[in-house]
PDB file of C-alpha atoms in Angstrom:
ATOM      1  CA  UNK A 524       0.000   0.000   0.000  1.00 69.00           C
ATOM      2  CA  UNK A 525       2.782   2.451   0.942  1.00 86.00           C
ATOM      3  CA  UNK A 526       4.723   1.530  -2.185  1.00 90.00           C
ATOM      4  CA  UNK A 527       1.687   2.094  -4.399  1.00 91.00           C
ATOM      5  CA  UNK A 528       1.097   5.463  -2.745  1.00 92.00           C
ATOM      6  CA  UNK A 529       4.696   6.506  -3.357  1.00 93.00           C
ATOM      7  CA  UNK A 530       4.535   5.370  -6.984  1.00 94.00           C
ATOM      8  CA  UNK A 531       1.408   7.470  -7.493  1.00 94.00           C
ATOM      9  CA  UNK A 532       3.018  10.552  -5.928  1.00 94.00           C
ATOM     10  CA  UNK A 533       6.215  10.287  -7.965  1.00 94.00           C
ATOM     11  CA  UNK A 534       4.363   9.508 -11.179  1.00 95.00           C
ATOM     12  CA  UNK A 535       2.231  12.604 -10.643  1.00 96.00           C
ATOM     13  CA  UNK A 536       5.457  14.611 -10.468  1.00 94.00           C
ATOM     14  CA  UNK A 537       6.492  13.263 -13.865  1.00 94.00           C
ATOM     15  CA  UNK A 538       8.861  10.491 -12.795  1.00 93.00           C
ATOM     16  CA  UNK A 539       8.889   7.018 -14.316  1.00 94.00           C
ATOM     17  CA  UNK A 540       8.520   4.623 -11.378  1.00 94.00           C
ATOM     18  CA  UNK A 541       8.072   0.896 -10.835  1.00 94.00           C
ATOM     19  CA  UNK A 542       7.495  -0.903  -7.516  1.00 94.00           C
ATOM     20  CA  UNK A 543       8.631  -4.520  -7.204  1.00 96.00           C
ATOM     21  CA  UNK A 544       8.332  -6.663  -4.091  1.00 95.00           C
ATOM     22  CA  UNK A 545      11.183  -9.051  -3.299  1.00 97.00           C
ATOM     23  CA  UNK A 546      12.670 -10.882  -0.322  1.00 97.00           C
ATOM     24  CA  UNK A 547      16.229  -9.618   0.167  1.00 97.00           C
ATOM     25  CA  UNK A 548      17.168 -12.954   1.725  1.00 98.00           C
ATOM     26  CA  UNK A 549      16.305 -14.794  -1.507  1.00 98.00           C
ATOM     27  CA  UNK A 550      18.957 -14.317  -4.232  1.00 98.00           C
ATOM     28  CA  UNK A 551      16.559 -15.435  -6.967  1.00 98.00           C
ATOM     29  CA  UNK A 552      13.961 -12.849  -5.971  1.00 98.00           C
ATOM     30  CA  UNK A 553      16.602 -10.129  -5.800  1.00 98.00           C
ATOM     31  CA  UNK A 554      17.909 -11.041  -9.250  1.00 98.00           C
ATOM     32  CA  UNK A 555      14.375 -11.003 -10.642  1.00 98.00           C
ATOM     33  CA  UNK A 556      13.713  -7.584  -9.088  1.00 98.00           C
ATOM     34  CA  UNK A 557      16.808  -6.177 -10.774  1.00 98.00           C
ATOM     35  CA  UNK A 558      15.864  -7.646 -14.160  1.00 98.00           C
ATOM     36  CA  UNK A 559      12.279  -6.386 -13.884  1.00 97.00           C
ATOM     37  CA  UNK A 560      13.552  -2.921 -12.984  1.00 97.00           C
ATOM     38  CA  UNK A 561      15.897  -2.830 -15.968  1.00 98.00           C
ATOM     39  CA  UNK A 562      13.099  -4.019 -18.238  1.00 97.00           C
ATOM     40  CA  UNK A 563      10.668  -1.402 -16.944  1.00 96.00           C
ATOM     41  CA  UNK A 564      13.054   1.562 -16.902  1.00 95.00           C
ATOM     42  CA  UNK A 565      15.322   0.676 -19.790  1.00 95.00           C
ATOM     43  CA  UNK A 566      18.535   0.492 -17.807  1.00 96.00           C
ATOM     44  CA  UNK A 567      20.207   1.008 -14.458  1.00 97.00           C
ATOM     45  CA  UNK A 568      22.507   3.822 -13.346  1.00 98.00           C
ATOM     46  CA  UNK A 569      22.285   3.827  -9.539  1.00 98.00           C
ATOM     47  CA  UNK A 570      21.810   0.987  -7.062  1.00 99.00           C
ATOM     48  CA  UNK A 571      20.922   1.840  -3.454  1.00 98.00           C
ATOM     49  CA  UNK A 572      20.983  -1.104  -1.051  1.00 98.00           C
ATOM     50  CA  UNK A 573      18.597   0.016   1.675  1.00 96.00           C
ATOM     51  CA  UNK A 574      17.051  -3.225   2.957  1.00 94.00           C
ATOM     52  CA  UNK A 575      18.096  -4.418   6.395  1.00 94.00           C
ATOM     53  CA  UNK A 576      16.965  -5.940   9.650  1.00 95.00           C
ATOM     54  CA  UNK A 577      18.085  -6.062  13.264  1.00 95.00           C
ATOM     55  CA  UNK A 578      17.874  -8.345  16.276  1.00 96.00           C
ATOM     56  CA  UNK A 579      19.555  -7.737  19.618  1.00 95.00           C
ATOM     57  CA  UNK A 580      20.544 -10.392  22.149  1.00 97.00           C
ATOM     58  CA  UNK A 581      23.644 -11.553  24.044  1.00 97.00           C
ATOM     59  CA  UNK A 582      25.771 -13.881  21.943  1.00 97.00           C
ATOM     60  CA  UNK A 583      25.063 -16.913  24.142  1.00 97.00           C
ATOM     61  CA  UNK A 584      21.322 -16.315  23.812  1.00 98.00           C
ATOM     62  CA  UNK A 585      21.231 -15.388  20.133  1.00 98.00           C
ATOM     63  CA  UNK A 586      18.813 -17.672  18.217  1.00 98.00           C
ATOM     64  CA  UNK A 587      20.381 -19.439  15.249  1.00 98.00           C
ATOM     65  CA  UNK A 588      17.435 -18.579  13.008  1.00 98.00           C
ATOM     66  CA  UNK A 589      17.861 -14.885  13.787  1.00 98.00           C
ATOM     67  CA  UNK A 590      21.592 -15.104  13.075  1.00 98.00           C
ATOM     68  CA  UNK A 591      20.864 -16.729   9.714  1.00 98.00           C
ATOM     69  CA  UNK A 592      18.233 -14.088   8.929  1.00 98.00           C
ATOM     70  CA  UNK A 593      20.524 -11.145   9.722  1.00 98.00           C
ATOM     71  CA  UNK A 594      23.334 -12.571   7.621  1.00 98.00           C
ATOM     72  CA  UNK A 595      20.985 -13.433   4.741  1.00 98.00           C
ATOM     73  CA  UNK A 596      19.445  -9.957   4.581  1.00 98.00           C
ATOM     74  CA  UNK A 597      22.148  -7.567   5.786  1.00 98.00           C
ATOM     75  CA  UNK A 598      25.018  -9.248   3.942  1.00 98.00           C
ATOM     76  CA  UNK A 599      23.487 -11.653   1.431  1.00 98.00           C
ATOM     77  CA  UNK A 600      20.887  -9.162   0.228  1.00 98.00           C
ATOM     78  CA  UNK A 601      23.515  -6.513  -0.473  1.00 99.00           C
ATOM     79  CA  UNK A 602      25.758  -9.016  -2.244  1.00 98.00           C
ATOM     80  CA  UNK A 603      22.905 -10.435  -4.348  1.00 98.00           C
ATOM     81  CA  UNK A 604      21.699  -7.007  -5.445  1.00 98.00           C
ATOM     82  CA  UNK A 605      25.179  -5.882  -6.474  1.00 99.00           C
ATOM     83  CA  UNK A 606      25.963  -9.171  -8.211  1.00 98.00           C
ATOM     84  CA  UNK A 607      22.734  -8.951 -10.201  1.00 98.00           C
ATOM     85  CA  UNK A 608      22.993  -5.245 -10.989  1.00 98.00           C
ATOM     86  CA  UNK A 609      26.636  -4.922 -11.947  1.00 98.00           C
ATOM     87  CA  UNK A 610      26.100  -6.357 -15.439  1.00 97.00           C
ATOM     88  CA  UNK A 611      23.777  -3.426 -16.148  1.00 98.00           C
ATOM     89  CA  UNK A 612      25.994  -0.695 -14.687  1.00 98.00           C
ATOM     90  CA  UNK A 613      28.268   1.272 -16.973  1.00 97.00           C
ATOM     91  CA  UNK A 614      30.845   4.010 -16.541  1.00 97.00           C
ATOM     92  CA  UNK A 615      29.592   6.747 -14.238  1.00 98.00           C
ATOM     93  CA  UNK A 616      27.202   4.415 -12.413  1.00 98.00           C
ATOM     94  CA  UNK A 617      26.860   4.403  -8.643  1.00 99.00           C
ATOM     95  CA  UNK A 618      26.438   1.739  -5.963  1.00 99.00           C
ATOM     96  CA  UNK A 619      25.364   3.138  -2.596  1.00 99.00           C
ATOM     97  CA  UNK A 620      25.050   0.844   0.401  1.00 99.00           C
ATOM     98  CA  UNK A 621      23.206   1.794   3.569  1.00 98.00           C
ATOM     99  CA  UNK A 622      25.140   0.429   6.533  1.00 98.00           C
ATOM    100  CA  UNK A 623      25.261   1.585  10.142  1.00 97.00           C
ATOM    101  CA  UNK A 624      27.595   3.408  12.488  1.00 95.00           C
ATOM    102  CA  UNK A 625      27.520   0.183  14.495  1.00 94.00           C
ATOM    103  CA  UNK A 626      30.183  -1.010  12.069  1.00 94.00           C
ATOM    104  CA  UNK A 627      32.524   1.452  13.808  1.00 92.00           C
ATOM    105  CA  UNK A 628      31.041   1.917  17.261  1.00 90.00           C
ATOM    106  CA  UNK A 629      28.964  -0.411  19.425  1.00 87.00           C
ATOM    107  CA  UNK A 630      27.536   1.660  22.300  1.00 80.00           C
ATOM    108  CA  UNK A 631      25.163  -0.958  23.726  1.00 83.00           C
ATOM    109  CA  UNK A 632      25.270  -4.674  24.453  1.00 90.00           C
ATOM    110  CA  UNK A 633      23.566  -7.349  22.420  1.00 94.00           C
ATOM    111  CA  UNK A 634      24.530  -5.867  19.062  1.00 94.00           C
ATOM    112  CA  UNK A 635      27.474  -8.110  18.146  1.00 97.00           C
ATOM    113  CA  UNK A 636      25.795  -9.931  15.257  1.00 98.00           C
ATOM    114  CA  UNK A 637      24.179  -6.788  13.860  1.00 97.00           C
ATOM    115  CA  UNK A 638      27.498  -4.929  14.055  1.00 97.00           C
ATOM    116  CA  UNK A 639      29.213  -7.860  12.346  1.00 98.00           C
ATOM    117  CA  UNK A 640      26.844  -7.678   9.377  1.00 98.00           C
ATOM    118  CA  UNK A 641      27.292  -3.937   9.019  1.00 98.00           C
ATOM    119  CA  UNK A 642      31.053  -4.314   9.292  1.00 98.00           C
ATOM    120  CA  UNK A 643      30.842  -6.749   6.393  1.00 98.00           C
ATOM    121  CA  UNK A 644      29.014  -4.153   4.292  1.00 98.00           C
ATOM    122  CA  UNK A 645      31.736  -1.622   5.080  1.00 98.00           C
ATOM    123  CA  UNK A 646      34.467  -4.041   3.988  1.00 98.00           C
ATOM    124  CA  UNK A 647      32.539  -5.083   0.881  1.00 98.00           C
ATOM    125  CA  UNK A 648      32.178  -1.429  -0.080  1.00 99.00           C
ATOM    126  CA  UNK A 649      35.911  -0.785   0.033  1.00 98.00           C
ATOM    127  CA  UNK A 650      36.816  -3.993  -1.798  1.00 99.00           C
ATOM    128  CA  UNK A 651      34.260  -3.440  -4.558  1.00 99.00           C
ATOM    129  CA  UNK A 652      35.463   0.132  -5.032  1.00 99.00           C
ATOM    130  CA  UNK A 653      38.790  -1.396  -6.091  1.00 99.00           C
ATOM    131  CA  UNK A 654      37.185  -4.072  -8.255  1.00 98.00           C
ATOM    132  CA  UNK A 655      34.770  -1.760 -10.051  1.00 99.00           C
ATOM    133  CA  UNK A 656      36.877   1.392 -10.192  1.00 98.00           C
ATOM    134  CA  UNK A 657      38.468   0.468 -13.541  1.00 98.00           C
ATOM    135  CA  UNK A 658      34.946   0.294 -14.979  1.00 98.00           C
ATOM    136  CA  UNK A 659      34.139   3.810 -13.779  1.00 98.00           C
ATOM    137  CA  UNK A 660      31.670   2.604 -11.137  1.00 99.00           C
ATOM    138  CA  UNK A 661      31.842   4.147  -7.669  1.00 99.00           C
ATOM    139  CA  UNK A 662      30.877   2.271  -4.502  1.00 99.00           C
ATOM    140  CA  UNK A 663      30.153   4.055  -1.221  1.00 99.00           C
ATOM    141  CA  UNK A 664      28.561   3.246   2.119  1.00 99.00           C
ATOM    142  CA  UNK A 665      26.284   5.578   4.092  1.00 99.00           C
ATOM    143  CA  UNK A 666      26.331   4.787   7.816  1.00 98.00           C
ATOM    144  CA  UNK A 667      23.375   6.376   9.639  1.00 97.00           C
ATOM    145  CA  UNK A 668      23.518   7.096  13.342  1.00 95.00           C
ATOM    146  CA  UNK A 669      20.458   7.899  15.477  1.00 95.00           C
ATOM    147  CA  UNK A 670      17.737   8.671  12.923  1.00 96.00           C
ATOM    148  CA  UNK A 671      14.151   9.325  14.006  1.00 96.00           C
ATOM    149  CA  UNK A 672      11.740   6.818  12.465  1.00 91.00           C
ATOM    150  CA  UNK A 673       8.572   5.022  13.530  1.00 86.00           C
ATOM    151  CA  UNK A 674      10.695   2.103  14.743  1.00 79.00           C
ATOM    152  CA  UNK A 675      13.350   4.352  16.282  1.00 87.00           C
ATOM    153  CA  UNK A 676      11.503   7.262  17.959  1.00 91.00           C
ATOM    154  CA  UNK A 677      13.395  10.320  19.166  1.00 94.00           C
ATOM    155  CA  UNK A 678      11.358  10.514  22.365  1.00 93.00           C
ATOM    156  CA  UNK A 679      11.480   8.502  25.574  1.00 93.00           C
ATOM    157  CA  UNK A 680      14.075   7.438  28.119  1.00 91.00           C
ATOM    158  CA  UNK A 681      16.323   5.576  25.688  1.00 88.00           C
ATOM    159  CA  UNK A 682      16.189   8.424  23.171  1.00 92.00           C
ATOM    160  CA  UNK A 683      17.288  10.863  25.869  1.00 94.00           C
ATOM    161  CA  UNK A 684      20.402   8.773  26.511  1.00 90.00           C
ATOM    162  CA  UNK A 685      21.151   8.584  22.790  1.00 91.00           C
ATOM    163  CA  UNK A 686      20.817  12.350  22.369  1.00 93.00           C
ATOM    164  CA  UNK A 687      23.429  12.878  25.076  1.00 93.00           C
ATOM    165  CA  UNK A 688      25.945  10.777  23.127  1.00 91.00           C
ATOM    166  CA  UNK A 689      25.703  12.827  19.919  1.00 94.00           C
ATOM    167  CA  UNK A 690      27.739  15.986  19.382  1.00 97.00           C
ATOM    168  CA  UNK A 691      24.644  17.810  18.101  1.00 97.00           C
ATOM    169  CA  UNK A 692      22.469  16.575  20.964  1.00 96.00           C
ATOM    170  CA  UNK A 693      19.610  15.399  18.791  1.00 96.00           C
ATOM    171  CA  UNK A 694      18.385  12.702  16.434  1.00 97.00           C
ATOM    172  CA  UNK A 695      18.741  13.070  12.692  1.00 97.00           C
ATOM    173  CA  UNK A 696      15.988  12.747  10.116  1.00 97.00           C
ATOM    174  CA  UNK A 697      15.544  10.535   7.083  1.00 97.00           C
ATOM    175  CA  UNK A 698      16.052  13.612   4.902  1.00 98.00           C
ATOM    176  CA  UNK A 699      19.603  13.842   6.263  1.00 98.00           C
ATOM    177  CA  UNK A 700      20.344  10.386   4.884  1.00 98.00           C
ATOM    178  CA  UNK A 701      18.543  11.129   1.624  1.00 98.00           C
ATOM    179  CA  UNK A 702      20.674  14.241   1.089  1.00 98.00           C
ATOM    180  CA  UNK A 703      23.917  12.267   1.324  1.00 99.00           C
ATOM    181  CA  UNK A 704      22.577   9.505  -0.925  1.00 99.00           C
ATOM    182  CA  UNK A 705      21.505  12.140  -3.456  1.00 98.00           C
ATOM    183  CA  UNK A 706      25.007  13.629  -3.463  1.00 99.00           C
ATOM    184  CA  UNK A 707      26.655  10.231  -3.902  1.00 99.00           C
ATOM    185  CA  UNK A 708      24.272   9.401  -6.743  1.00 98.00           C
ATOM    186  CA  UNK A 709      25.030  12.621  -8.592  1.00 97.00           C
ATOM    187  CA  UNK A 710      27.860  13.848 -10.820  1.00 96.00           C
ATOM    188  CA  UNK A 711      29.519  15.897  -8.063  1.00 97.00           C
ATOM    189  CA  UNK A 712      30.675  12.698  -6.325  1.00 98.00           C
ATOM    190  CA  UNK A 713      32.477  11.257  -9.338  1.00 97.00           C
ATOM    191  CA  UNK A 714      35.845  11.118  -7.535  1.00 98.00           C
ATOM    192  CA  UNK A 715      34.441   9.668  -4.306  1.00 99.00           C
ATOM    193  CA  UNK A 716      34.559   5.892  -3.896  1.00 99.00           C
ATOM    194  CA  UNK A 717      35.318   3.268  -1.271  1.00 99.00           C
ATOM    195  CA  UNK A 718      34.223   5.637   1.491  1.00 98.00           C
ATOM    196  CA  UNK A 719      32.108   5.175   4.605  1.00 98.00           C
ATOM    197  CA  UNK A 720      29.948   8.234   5.231  1.00 98.00           C
ATOM    198  CA  UNK A 721      28.922   8.580   8.879  1.00 98.00           C
ATOM    199  CA  UNK A 722      25.694  10.588   9.097  1.00 98.00           C
ATOM    200  CA  UNK A 723      25.320  10.528  12.862  1.00 97.00           C
ATOM    201  CA  UNK A 724      25.338  14.015  14.355  1.00 97.00           C
ATOM    202  CA  UNK A 725      28.768  13.358  15.806  1.00 96.00           C
ATOM    203  CA  UNK A 726      27.789  10.096  17.491  1.00 93.00           C
ATOM    204  CA  UNK A 727      31.130   8.554  16.517  1.00 92.00           C
ATOM    205  CA  UNK A 728      33.194  11.711  17.117  1.00 90.00           C
TER     206      UNK A 728
END
């Protein structure tokens, strides 16, 4: 429903848009989504890997099925999307991963597995920048910090603690992430690749 609403809004603004549902943990579905996108839009210039999931628990209490799910989505989903898309990306194309500042800083317990998956995305970004650089394709990783969303509200006791740990003393907004992604997707970022962009209000400072 939300996807259909967004498609309608963007189409009304004159954009050509297609919404495709796929399970990021299923490589076949990811590959199909990429092919359907290319077919509908006539090509592919920018890939943004924004799917992810989280589960927090001490390592000795971490369910195996949750471990498998985090790895399949947070690492496997990114890998599958890039592997499927790269054949359609030419010189000047962009790959933008959405990671997490937990790849660099782990401020709370129970986040070992989540941090591991985001660390993998960070490493994959740097390695692929080397692999794809000769083809003129840039690869970067945006690492959000505390961002206010429905699932991560900027109010309450926990949010108050988080605000105290940021240099700016507040949560960020989704538009802050979108602005960095927009820059990395545009021509101004042509000499930027293999970089992790912390968008965290100074959380990791």
